[in-house]
Amino acid sequence: MDTEVLVVGAGPTGMTLANELRLAGVSTVVADRLSRRSELSKAGGVQSRTLEAFDQRGLMESLLGTGNYPTSSGHFAGIPLSPEHARHRLPWRSVPQVAIEGFLEQHLATHGIHIRRDHELTGLDQDEDGVSVTFVDSTSLRCRYLVAADGAHSTVRSLLRAGFPGQAGTATVLSADVRLSGADQVASHTWNDDGNWVALFPLGTDSQGREMRRLVVGGPGRSVPRETPITEEEIRDGLRRVFGSRIELLELRYARRLTNAARQVEHYRHGRVLLAGDAAHIHLPLGAQGMNTGIQDALNLGWKLGGVVRGWAPEDLLDTYHAERHPVGAAVLRNVQAQSLLMDWVGTRAPEVLAAKELFAAMTRLPEVQRHLGDLLSGMAIRYEMPGSGTHPLVGRSAPDLALGPVRSHELLRSGRGVLLDPADRFAKVADLWSDRVDRAGQGADTEPMLIRPDGYVCWAGDPDDLEAALGRWFGEPR
């Protein structure tokens, strides 16, 4: 074997996965077809749950220290969610994908993992022992497992002939990174009476300290073929139709057309090949949920794949990756499609759509609806089905952040190992059987006992008689 795991694709999903495998002690190669890292901003926000995960690995403060990234409460279908109803420890931050990619690539490099660029995959063959791949320059590589994180047009997915059902793109909108004048007091989404609309989101500042924004323009007649060139005049026309002369374009940095295609692979696992991120699911990029969902795919898969490669986890632990993440991806597709409809994305101004949006907007003024949507969009509403792990309300949810003497519980996950919180100091004997994979902590703390997986999700709480079974289910046979 040339390496234990090959990760194809050096976006946020692929590099997050590489870092998880590094923590697990797994040799990893990251290959990308591009000769250099993209300088395009792409996605523009990091959800609360993703920030929590970065914090659990000790990366959040360093990431946020790379620039000026404003906080945001987000929106659903263009309807703002009030920050006063947010109940998450870490608020949404406007961090462009380009900043995340640069940070992760540098972080991996400091730990000896360097992206192999100009490595375009052309062939793939797997057998009982591993996966053999070839690249465009005729070089080859042999690995035990391969993870496809190579984007919406995934070569790996095509080579697997993996089913990718869903909705083809039927319309486009324009998205651009710009500098504007007069935009300081503008709401995130603004419509005019004829269906034209503009969305604006902060992207922090450029190297000269000037404010950058993500601009999205849509409405009647604005859905054109994706390959149609974007001009400054097209952008200025969209701004004029909605804002008149109040807002002007100062500089255009980058622009593309977005489609409303929505697809998801039928299976996230194909033997020794697994798919993650946009290789597994694509949808209209509302709320940066594509990037965040991909990063969380990597966090779910990384420790499981690490355990299988290192030999302490059974092979079927990898099946829980599909079982847990496929429903999450499907739910994201549904909520994005609902948002697209309520936003009147193509500017139909259909009476039934406007009526539905008016009713929905009124409902969102209810605090409980705001909290529900905030949980949904932040990633905090996720609850994995964990058969055999008990019925305690914490099981399957991200672990609460708890004070445990001089540390907080999220800091205990920085090693990438599991954590057993044992406040009454009663589980030392059983915990010792898994002490090479699970740390025991929290003695004397004011909390209930719980078992936390390396990805930060509770996999046992409540009945002490269920603890040993949960340890065996998620962390393999005792030593």
Coordinates of C-alpha atoms in Angstrom, one line a residue:
M1 CA 0.0 0.0 0.0
D2 CA 1.2 3.5 -0.8
T3 CA -1.1 5.0 1.8
E4 CA -3.9 3.9 4.0
V5 CA -6.4 6.5 2.8
L6 CA -6.5 8.5 -0.4
V7 CA -8.7 11.6 -0.2
V8 CA -9.6 13.0 -3.7
G9 CA -10.3 16.7 -3.5
A10 CA -8.7 19.4 -1.4
G11 CA -11.8 21.5 -0.6
P12 CA -13.0 22.0 3.0
T13 CA -14.5 18.5 3.1
G14 CA -11.4 16.7 1.9
M15 CA -9.0 18.7 4.1
T16 CA -11.2 18.4 7.2
L17 CA -11.3 14.6 6.6
A18 CA -7.5 14.6 6.2
N19 CA -7.1 16.3 9.6
E20 CA -9.4 13.8 11.3
L21 CA -7.4 10.9 9.8
R22 CA -4.2 12.6 11.0
L23 CA -5.6 12.7 14.6
A24 CA -6.5 9.0 14.2
G25 CA -2.9 8.2 13.2
V26 CA -3.8 7.1 9.7
S27 CA -1.4 7.7 6.8
T28 CA -3.3 9.9 4.3
V29 CA -2.7 11.4 0.8
V30 CA -4.8 14.3 -0.4
A31 CA -4.9 14.6 -4.2
D32 CA -6.4 17.5 -6.2
R33 CA -6.7 18.1 -9.9
L34 CA -6.0 21.8 -9.6
S35 CA -2.5 23.1 -10.0
R36 CA -3.1 25.6 -7.2
R37 CA -5.7 26.4 -4.6
S38 CA -8.7 28.4 -5.9
E39 CA -8.8 32.1 -4.9
L40 CA -12.6 32.2 -5.4
S41 CA -14.6 32.9 -2.3
K42 CA -17.3 30.3 -3.0
A43 CA -19.4 29.5 0.1
G44 CA -19.6 32.3 2.6
G45 CA -20.7 31.2 6.0
V46 CA -19.9 28.8 8.9
Q47 CA -22.7 27.3 10.9
S48 CA -22.8 27.1 14.7
R49 CA -22.3 23.3 14.6
T50 CA -19.3 23.5 12.3
L51 CA -17.7 26.2 14.5
E52 CA -18.3 23.9 17.5
A53 CA -16.5 21.1 15.7
F54 CA -13.6 23.4 14.8
D55 CA -13.5 24.5 18.5
Q56 CA -13.5 20.8 19.6
R57 CA -10.3 20.4 17.6
G58 CA -8.7 23.6 18.9
L59 CA -8.9 25.2 15.4
M60 CA -11.7 27.8 15.8
E61 CA -9.7 30.7 17.3
S62 CA -6.9 30.3 14.8
L63 CA -9.3 30.2 11.9
L64 CA -11.2 33.3 13.1
G65 CA -7.9 35.1 13.7
T66 CA -7.1 35.0 10.0
G67 CA -9.5 37.9 9.1
N68 CA -12.5 40.0 10.0
Y69 CA -15.5 37.7 9.9
P70 CA -18.8 39.2 11.1
T71 CA -21.4 37.3 13.0
S72 CA -24.8 36.7 11.5
S73 CA -28.1 35.2 12.6
G74 CA -28.9 33.8 9.1
H75 CA -32.1 33.7 7.2
F76 CA -34.7 31.3 5.9
A77 CA -36.0 32.0 2.4
G78 CA -34.8 35.5 2.8
I79 CA -36.7 36.1 6.0
P80 CA -34.1 37.2 8.7
L81 CA -33.8 35.2 11.9
S82 CA -33.4 37.4 14.9
P83 CA -30.3 36.9 17.0
E84 CA -32.3 37.4 20.2
H85 CA -33.8 34.0 19.7
A86 CA -30.5 32.2 19.0
R87 CA -29.5 29.7 21.7
H88 CA -26.2 28.4 20.4
R89 CA -22.8 29.0 22.1
L90 CA -21.2 30.0 18.9
P91 CA -23.1 32.3 16.4
W92 CA -22.9 31.9 12.6
R93 CA -19.8 33.6 11.2
S94 CA -19.3 34.9 7.6
V95 CA -16.1 33.1 6.7
P96 CA -15.5 32.7 3.0
Q97 CA -14.6 29.2 1.8
V98 CA -11.4 30.5 0.3
A99 CA -10.3 31.5 3.8
I100 CA -11.2 28.1 5.3
E101 CA -9.3 26.3 2.5
G102 CA -6.2 28.4 3.0
F103 CA -6.3 27.9 6.8
L104 CA -6.8 24.1 6.5
E105 CA -4.1 23.7 3.9
Q106 CA -1.6 25.5 6.1
H107 CA -2.6 23.6 9.1
L108 CA -2.2 20.2 7.4
A109 CA 1.2 21.3 6.0
T110 CA 2.5 22.1 9.5
H111 CA 1.7 18.5 10.3
G112 CA 3.4 17.1 7.3
I113 CA 0.4 16.6 5.0
H114 CA 0.9 18.4 1.7
I115 CA -1.7 18.5 -1.1
R116 CA -0.6 16.7 -4.2
R117 CA -1.8 19.1 -6.9
D118 CA -2.0 18.5 -10.6
H119 CA -3.3 15.0 -9.7
E120 CA -6.4 14.4 -11.9
L121 CA -7.9 11.0 -11.3
T122 CA -8.6 9.0 -14.4
G123 CA -9.1 5.4 -13.3
L124 CA -10.3 3.5 -10.2
D125 CA -10.4 -0.2 -9.4
Q126 CA -11.1 -1.8 -6.0
D127 CA -10.8 -5.3 -4.7
E128 CA -11.1 -7.1 -1.3
D129 CA -7.9 -5.5 0.0
G130 CA -7.8 -2.0 -1.4
V131 CA -8.2 0.5 -4.1
S132 CA -5.9 1.2 -7.1
V133 CA -6.1 4.5 -8.9
T134 CA -4.4 6.1 -11.9
F135 CA -3.9 9.8 -12.6
V136 CA -3.8 11.7 -15.9
D137 CA 0.0 11.6 -16.0
S138 CA -0.1 7.8 -15.9
T139 CA 1.1 7.6 -12.3
S140 CA -0.7 5.2 -10.0
L141 CA -1.4 4.8 -6.3
R142 CA -2.6 2.0 -4.1
C143 CA -4.6 2.6 -0.9
R144 CA -6.8 0.7 1.6
Y145 CA -9.7 3.2 1.3
L146 CA -10.6 6.1 -0.9
V147 CA -12.8 9.0 -0.1
A148 CA -14.3 11.1 -2.9
A149 CA -14.5 14.8 -1.9
D150 CA -14.0 16.0 -5.4
G151 CA -17.1 18.2 -5.8
A152 CA -20.3 18.4 -7.7
H153 CA -18.8 17.0 -10.9
S154 CA -17.0 14.2 -9.0
T155 CA -14.8 12.0 -11.2
V156 CA -14.9 9.3 -8.6
R157 CA -18.7 9.3 -8.6
S158 CA -18.7 8.9 -12.4
L159 CA -16.1 6.1 -12.3
L160 CA -18.3 4.3 -9.7
R161 CA -21.3 4.8 -11.9
A162 CA -23.0 5.8 -8.6
G163 CA -26.7 6.7 -8.8
F164 CA -27.2 10.5 -8.4
P165 CA -30.9 11.0 -8.6
G166 CA -32.7 14.3 -8.1
Q167 CA -33.7 17.5 -9.8
A168 CA -31.7 18.9 -12.7
G169 CA -31.1 22.7 -12.7
T170 CA -34.1 24.6 -14.2
A171 CA -33.1 28.2 -13.5
T172 CA -30.1 30.3 -12.6
V173 CA -29.3 33.4 -10.6
L174 CA -26.2 35.6 -10.6
S175 CA -23.8 35.5 -7.6
A176 CA -20.8 37.8 -7.3
D177 CA -18.2 39.1 -4.8
V178 CA -18.2 42.9 -4.9
R179 CA -17.4 46.2 -3.2
L180 CA -20.5 48.5 -3.1
S181 CA -21.3 52.0 -1.9
G182 CA -24.4 52.7 0.1
A183 CA -25.1 49.2 1.2
D184 CA -24.5 49.5 5.0
Q185 CA -28.2 49.7 6.1
V186 CA -29.6 47.2 3.6
A187 CA -31.4 44.0 4.7
S188 CA -30.1 40.7 3.5
H189 CA -32.9 40.2 1.0
T190 CA -34.8 42.9 -0.8
W191 CA -37.6 42.4 -3.4
N192 CA -39.3 45.0 -5.7
D193 CA -42.9 44.7 -6.9
D194 CA -42.1 43.1 -10.3
G195 CA -40.2 40.2 -8.7
N196 CA -36.6 41.4 -9.1
W197 CA -34.6 40.7 -5.9
V198 CA -31.1 41.2 -4.5
A199 CA -29.5 39.5 -1.5
L200 CA -26.4 40.9 0.2
F201 CA -24.1 39.2 2.8
P202 CA -20.9 40.4 4.4
L203 CA -17.7 38.7 3.5
G204 CA -15.4 40.6 5.8
T205 CA -12.7 42.9 4.5
D206 CA -10.1 42.6 1.8
S207 CA -6.3 43.1 2.3
Q208 CA -6.8 46.9 2.2
G209 CA -9.5 46.8 4.9
R210 CA -12.4 47.5 2.5
E211 CA -15.7 45.7 3.0
M212 CA -16.5 42.9 0.6
R213 CA -20.0 41.5 0.1
R214 CA -21.6 38.6 -1.6
L215 CA -24.3 39.8 -4.0
V216 CA -27.0 37.6 -5.5
V217 CA -29.3 38.9 -8.2
G218 CA -32.5 37.2 -9.4
G219 CA -35.9 37.8 -10.9
P220 CA -37.9 37.7 -14.1
G221 CA -35.7 37.3 -17.2
R222 CA -32.5 36.8 -15.2
S223 CA -32.4 33.0 -15.5
V224 CA -30.0 32.5 -18.5
P225 CA -27.8 29.5 -19.4
R226 CA -25.1 29.0 -16.8
E227 CA -22.2 29.6 -19.3
T228 CA -23.5 33.0 -20.3
P229 CA -20.8 35.6 -19.4
I230 CA -21.5 38.0 -16.5
T231 CA -20.9 41.7 -17.1
E232 CA -20.7 44.6 -14.7
E233 CA -23.6 46.2 -16.5
E234 CA -25.8 43.1 -15.7
I235 CA -24.9 43.6 -12.0
R236 CA -25.6 47.3 -12.1
D237 CA -28.9 46.7 -13.8
G238 CA -30.0 44.3 -11.0
L239 CA -29.0 46.8 -8.3
R240 CA -30.8 49.7 -10.1
R241 CA -34.0 47.7 -10.5
V242 CA -34.2 47.0 -6.7
F243 CA -32.4 50.0 -5.1
G244 CA -32.5 52.7 -7.7
S245 CA -29.4 54.9 -7.3
R246 CA -28.9 54.1 -3.6
I247 CA -26.3 51.4 -4.1
E248 CA -23.6 51.4 -6.7
L249 CA -21.0 48.8 -7.8
L250 CA -17.5 49.9 -7.0
E251 CA -15.6 46.7 -7.9
L252 CA -16.4 43.2 -9.2
R253 CA -14.0 40.5 -7.9
Y254 CA -15.7 37.2 -9.0
A255 CA -19.0 36.1 -10.4
R256 CA -20.8 32.9 -11.4
R257 CA -24.3 31.6 -12.1
L258 CA -25.9 29.3 -9.6
T259 CA -28.5 26.7 -10.5
N260 CA -31.3 25.1 -8.5
A261 CA -30.1 21.5 -9.2
A262 CA -30.7 19.2 -6.2
R263 CA -29.2 15.7 -6.3
Q264 CA -28.0 13.1 -3.8
V265 CA -26.2 9.8 -4.3
E266 CA -28.1 6.8 -3.4
H267 CA -25.3 5.3 -1.3
Y268 CA -22.5 7.1 0.5
R269 CA -20.5 3.9 0.7
H270 CA -19.4 1.7 -2.3
G271 CA -17.2 -1.0 -0.7
R272 CA -13.8 0.7 0.0
V273 CA -14.9 4.0 -1.6
L274 CA -16.9 6.6 0.3
L275 CA -18.4 9.8 -1.0
A276 CA -18.6 13.1 1.0
G277 CA -19.5 16.8 0.4
D278 CA -20.6 17.9 -3.0
A279 CA -19.6 14.6 -4.4
A280 CA -22.5 13.1 -2.4
H281 CA -25.1 15.9 -2.5
I282 CA -25.7 19.2 -4.4
H283 CA -28.3 21.9 -4.0
L284 CA -28.9 25.6 -4.4
P285 CA -26.2 27.2 -2.1
L286 CA -28.5 29.0 0.4
G287 CA -27.0 29.6 3.8
A288 CA -23.6 27.9 2.9
Q289 CA -25.3 24.6 3.9
G290 CA -23.4 22.7 1.2
M291 CA -20.0 23.5 2.6
N292 CA -21.1 23.0 6.2
T293 CA -22.8 19.7 5.4
G294 CA -19.7 18.5 3.6
I295 CA -17.4 19.4 6.6
Q296 CA -19.8 17.6 8.9
D297 CA -19.7 14.6 6.6
A298 CA -16.0 14.5 7.1
L299 CA -16.2 14.8 10.9
N300 CA -18.7 11.9 11.0
L301 CA -16.6 9.7 8.7
G302 CA -13.1 10.6 9.8
W303 CA -13.0 8.9 13.2
K304 CA -14.9 5.9 12.0
L305 CA -12.6 5.3 9.1
G306 CA -9.6 5.9 11.4
G307 CA -10.9 3.2 13.8
V308 CA -11.4 0.7 11.0
V309 CA -7.9 1.3 9.5
R310 CA -6.2 1.2 12.9
G311 CA -8.0 -2.1 13.6
W312 CA -10.0 -1.3 16.8
A313 CA -13.3 -0.7 15.0
P314 CA -15.3 -3.3 13.0
E315 CA -15.7 -2.9 9.3
D316 CA -19.5 -2.3 9.6
L317 CA -18.9 0.9 11.6
L318 CA -18.4 2.5 8.2
D319 CA -22.0 1.6 7.3
T320 CA -23.2 4.0 10.0
Y321 CA -21.7 6.9 8.0
H322 CA -24.3 6.4 5.3
A323 CA -27.1 5.6 7.9
E324 CA -26.4 8.9 9.7
R325 CA -25.3 11.3 7.0
H326 CA -27.6 10.4 4.1
P327 CA -30.8 11.5 6.0
V328 CA -29.0 14.7 7.0
G329 CA -28.2 15.5 3.3
A330 CA -31.7 14.7 2.3
A331 CA -33.1 17.0 4.9
V332 CA -30.8 19.8 3.7
L333 CA -32.1 19.3 0.1
R334 CA -35.7 19.6 1.3
N335 CA -35.2 22.7 3.3
V336 CA -33.3 24.4 0.5
Q337 CA -36.0 23.5 -2.0
A338 CA -38.6 24.9 0.4
Q339 CA -36.6 28.1 0.7
S340 CA -36.3 28.5 -3.1
L341 CA -40.0 28.2 -3.5
L342 CA -40.8 30.7 -0.7
M343 CA -38.2 33.1 -2.0
D344 CA -39.9 33.1 -5.4
W345 CA -36.3 32.5 -6.7
V346 CA -37.2 33.0 -10.3
G347 CA -39.5 36.0 -9.7
T348 CA -42.8 34.5 -10.8
R349 CA -44.8 36.7 -8.4
A350 CA -47.4 33.9 -8.5
P351 CA -50.3 34.8 -6.1
E352 CA -50.1 31.4 -4.4
V353 CA -46.4 31.7 -3.8
L354 CA -46.8 35.3 -2.4
A355 CA -49.6 34.2 -0.2
A356 CA -47.6 31.3 1.2
K357 CA -44.6 33.5 1.8
E358 CA -46.8 36.1 3.6
L359 CA -48.2 33.4 5.9
F360 CA -44.8 31.9 6.5
A361 CA -43.2 35.3 7.3
A362 CA -46.0 35.9 9.9
M363 CA -45.2 32.5 11.5
T364 CA -41.5 33.3 11.7
R365 CA -42.3 36.1 14.1
L366 CA -43.1 33.5 16.7
P367 CA -40.1 32.8 19.0
E368 CA -40.5 29.0 18.8
V369 CA -40.5 29.1 15.0
Q370 CA -37.4 31.3 15.0
R371 CA -35.7 28.9 17.3
H372 CA -36.7 25.9 15.2
L373 CA -35.4 27.4 12.0
G374 CA -32.3 28.6 13.8
D375 CA -31.6 25.0 14.9
L376 CA -32.3 23.7 11.5
L377 CA -30.0 26.1 9.6
S378 CA -27.2 26.0 12.2
G379 CA -26.8 22.2 12.1
M380 CA -27.8 22.0 15.8
A381 CA -31.1 20.2 15.1
I382 CA -29.3 17.1 13.9
R383 CA -30.0 14.0 15.9
Y384 CA -28.6 10.7 14.6
E385 CA -30.5 7.5 15.0
M386 CA -28.3 5.2 17.3
P387 CA -30.0 1.8 17.7
G388 CA -28.8 0.1 20.8
S389 CA -27.6 3.3 22.5
G390 CA -30.6 3.9 24.7
T391 CA -33.4 6.4 24.6
H392 CA -32.0 9.2 26.7
P393 CA -32.8 12.6 25.1
L394 CA -29.1 13.4 24.7
V395 CA -28.3 10.3 22.7
G396 CA -27.7 11.2 19.0
R397 CA -27.3 14.9 19.7
S398 CA -24.2 17.1 19.8
A399 CA -22.9 17.1 23.4
P400 CA -23.6 20.1 25.6
D401 CA -20.6 22.2 26.4
L402 CA -20.0 21.7 30.2
A403 CA -17.7 23.2 32.8
L404 CA -15.4 20.4 34.1
G405 CA -13.2 22.1 36.6
P406 CA -10.3 23.9 34.8
V407 CA -11.5 22.8 31.3
R408 CA -14.7 22.6 29.3
S409 CA -16.0 19.4 27.9
H410 CA -15.4 20.4 24.2
E411 CA -11.6 20.8 25.0
L412 CA -11.4 17.1 25.9
L413 CA -12.2 16.2 22.2
R414 CA -9.0 17.8 20.8
S415 CA -7.2 14.5 20.7
G416 CA -9.8 13.0 18.4
R417 CA -10.7 10.3 20.9
G418 CA -13.9 9.4 22.6
V419 CA -14.8 10.8 26.0
L420 CA -16.6 9.2 28.9
L421 CA -17.8 11.7 31.5
D422 CA -17.9 9.9 34.8
P423 CA -18.9 12.5 37.5
A424 CA -19.6 9.9 40.2
D425 CA -16.3 8.1 39.5
R426 CA -18.2 4.8 39.1
F427 CA -17.1 3.5 35.6
A428 CA -13.3 3.3 36.0
K429 CA -13.2 -0.5 35.7
V430 CA -15.3 -0.7 32.5
A431 CA -13.6 2.4 31.0
D432 CA -10.2 0.8 31.4
L433 CA -11.1 -1.8 28.9
W434 CA -11.4 0.9 26.2
S435 CA -8.8 3.3 27.6
D436 CA -6.7 3.2 24.4
R437 CA -9.6 4.8 22.5
V438 CA -11.7 6.6 25.1
D439 CA -10.6 9.1 27.8
R440 CA -12.5 9.1 31.1
A441 CA -13.0 12.6 32.7
G442 CA -15.3 14.8 34.7
Q443 CA -14.9 13.2 38.1
G444 CA -16.7 15.4 40.7
A445 CA -18.3 17.6 38.0
D446 CA -21.9 18.7 38.3
T447 CA -23.2 16.8 35.2
E448 CA -24.8 13.5 34.3
P449 CA -22.6 10.7 32.9
M450 CA -22.4 10.4 29.1
L451 CA -20.3 8.9 26.4
I452 CA -19.2 11.3 23.6
R453 CA -18.0 10.1 20.3
P454 CA -14.9 11.8 18.7
D455 CA -17.2 13.8 16.4
G456 CA -18.9 15.4 19.5
Y457 CA -22.2 13.4 19.5
V458 CA -23.5 11.7 22.6
C459 CA -23.7 7.9 22.1
W460 CA -24.8 6.9 25.6
A461 CA -26.4 8.5 28.6
G462 CA -28.7 7.3 31.3
D463 CA -28.9 3.6 32.2
P464 CA -25.5 2.4 33.5
D465 CA -26.4 -1.1 32.3
D466 CA -26.2 0.1 28.7
L467 CA -22.7 1.6 28.9
E468 CA -20.7 -1.4 28.0
A469 CA -22.8 -2.2 25.0
A470 CA -22.5 1.4 23.8
L471 CA -18.7 1.3 24.2
G472 CA -18.6 -1.9 22.2
R473 CA -20.9 -0.6 19.5
W474 CA -19.0 2.6 18.8
F475 CA -15.4 1.8 19.9
G476 CA -15.0 -1.9 19.1
E477 CA -14.1 -4.9 21.2
P478 CA -12.4 -4.2 24.6
R479 CA -8.7 -4.7 24.6

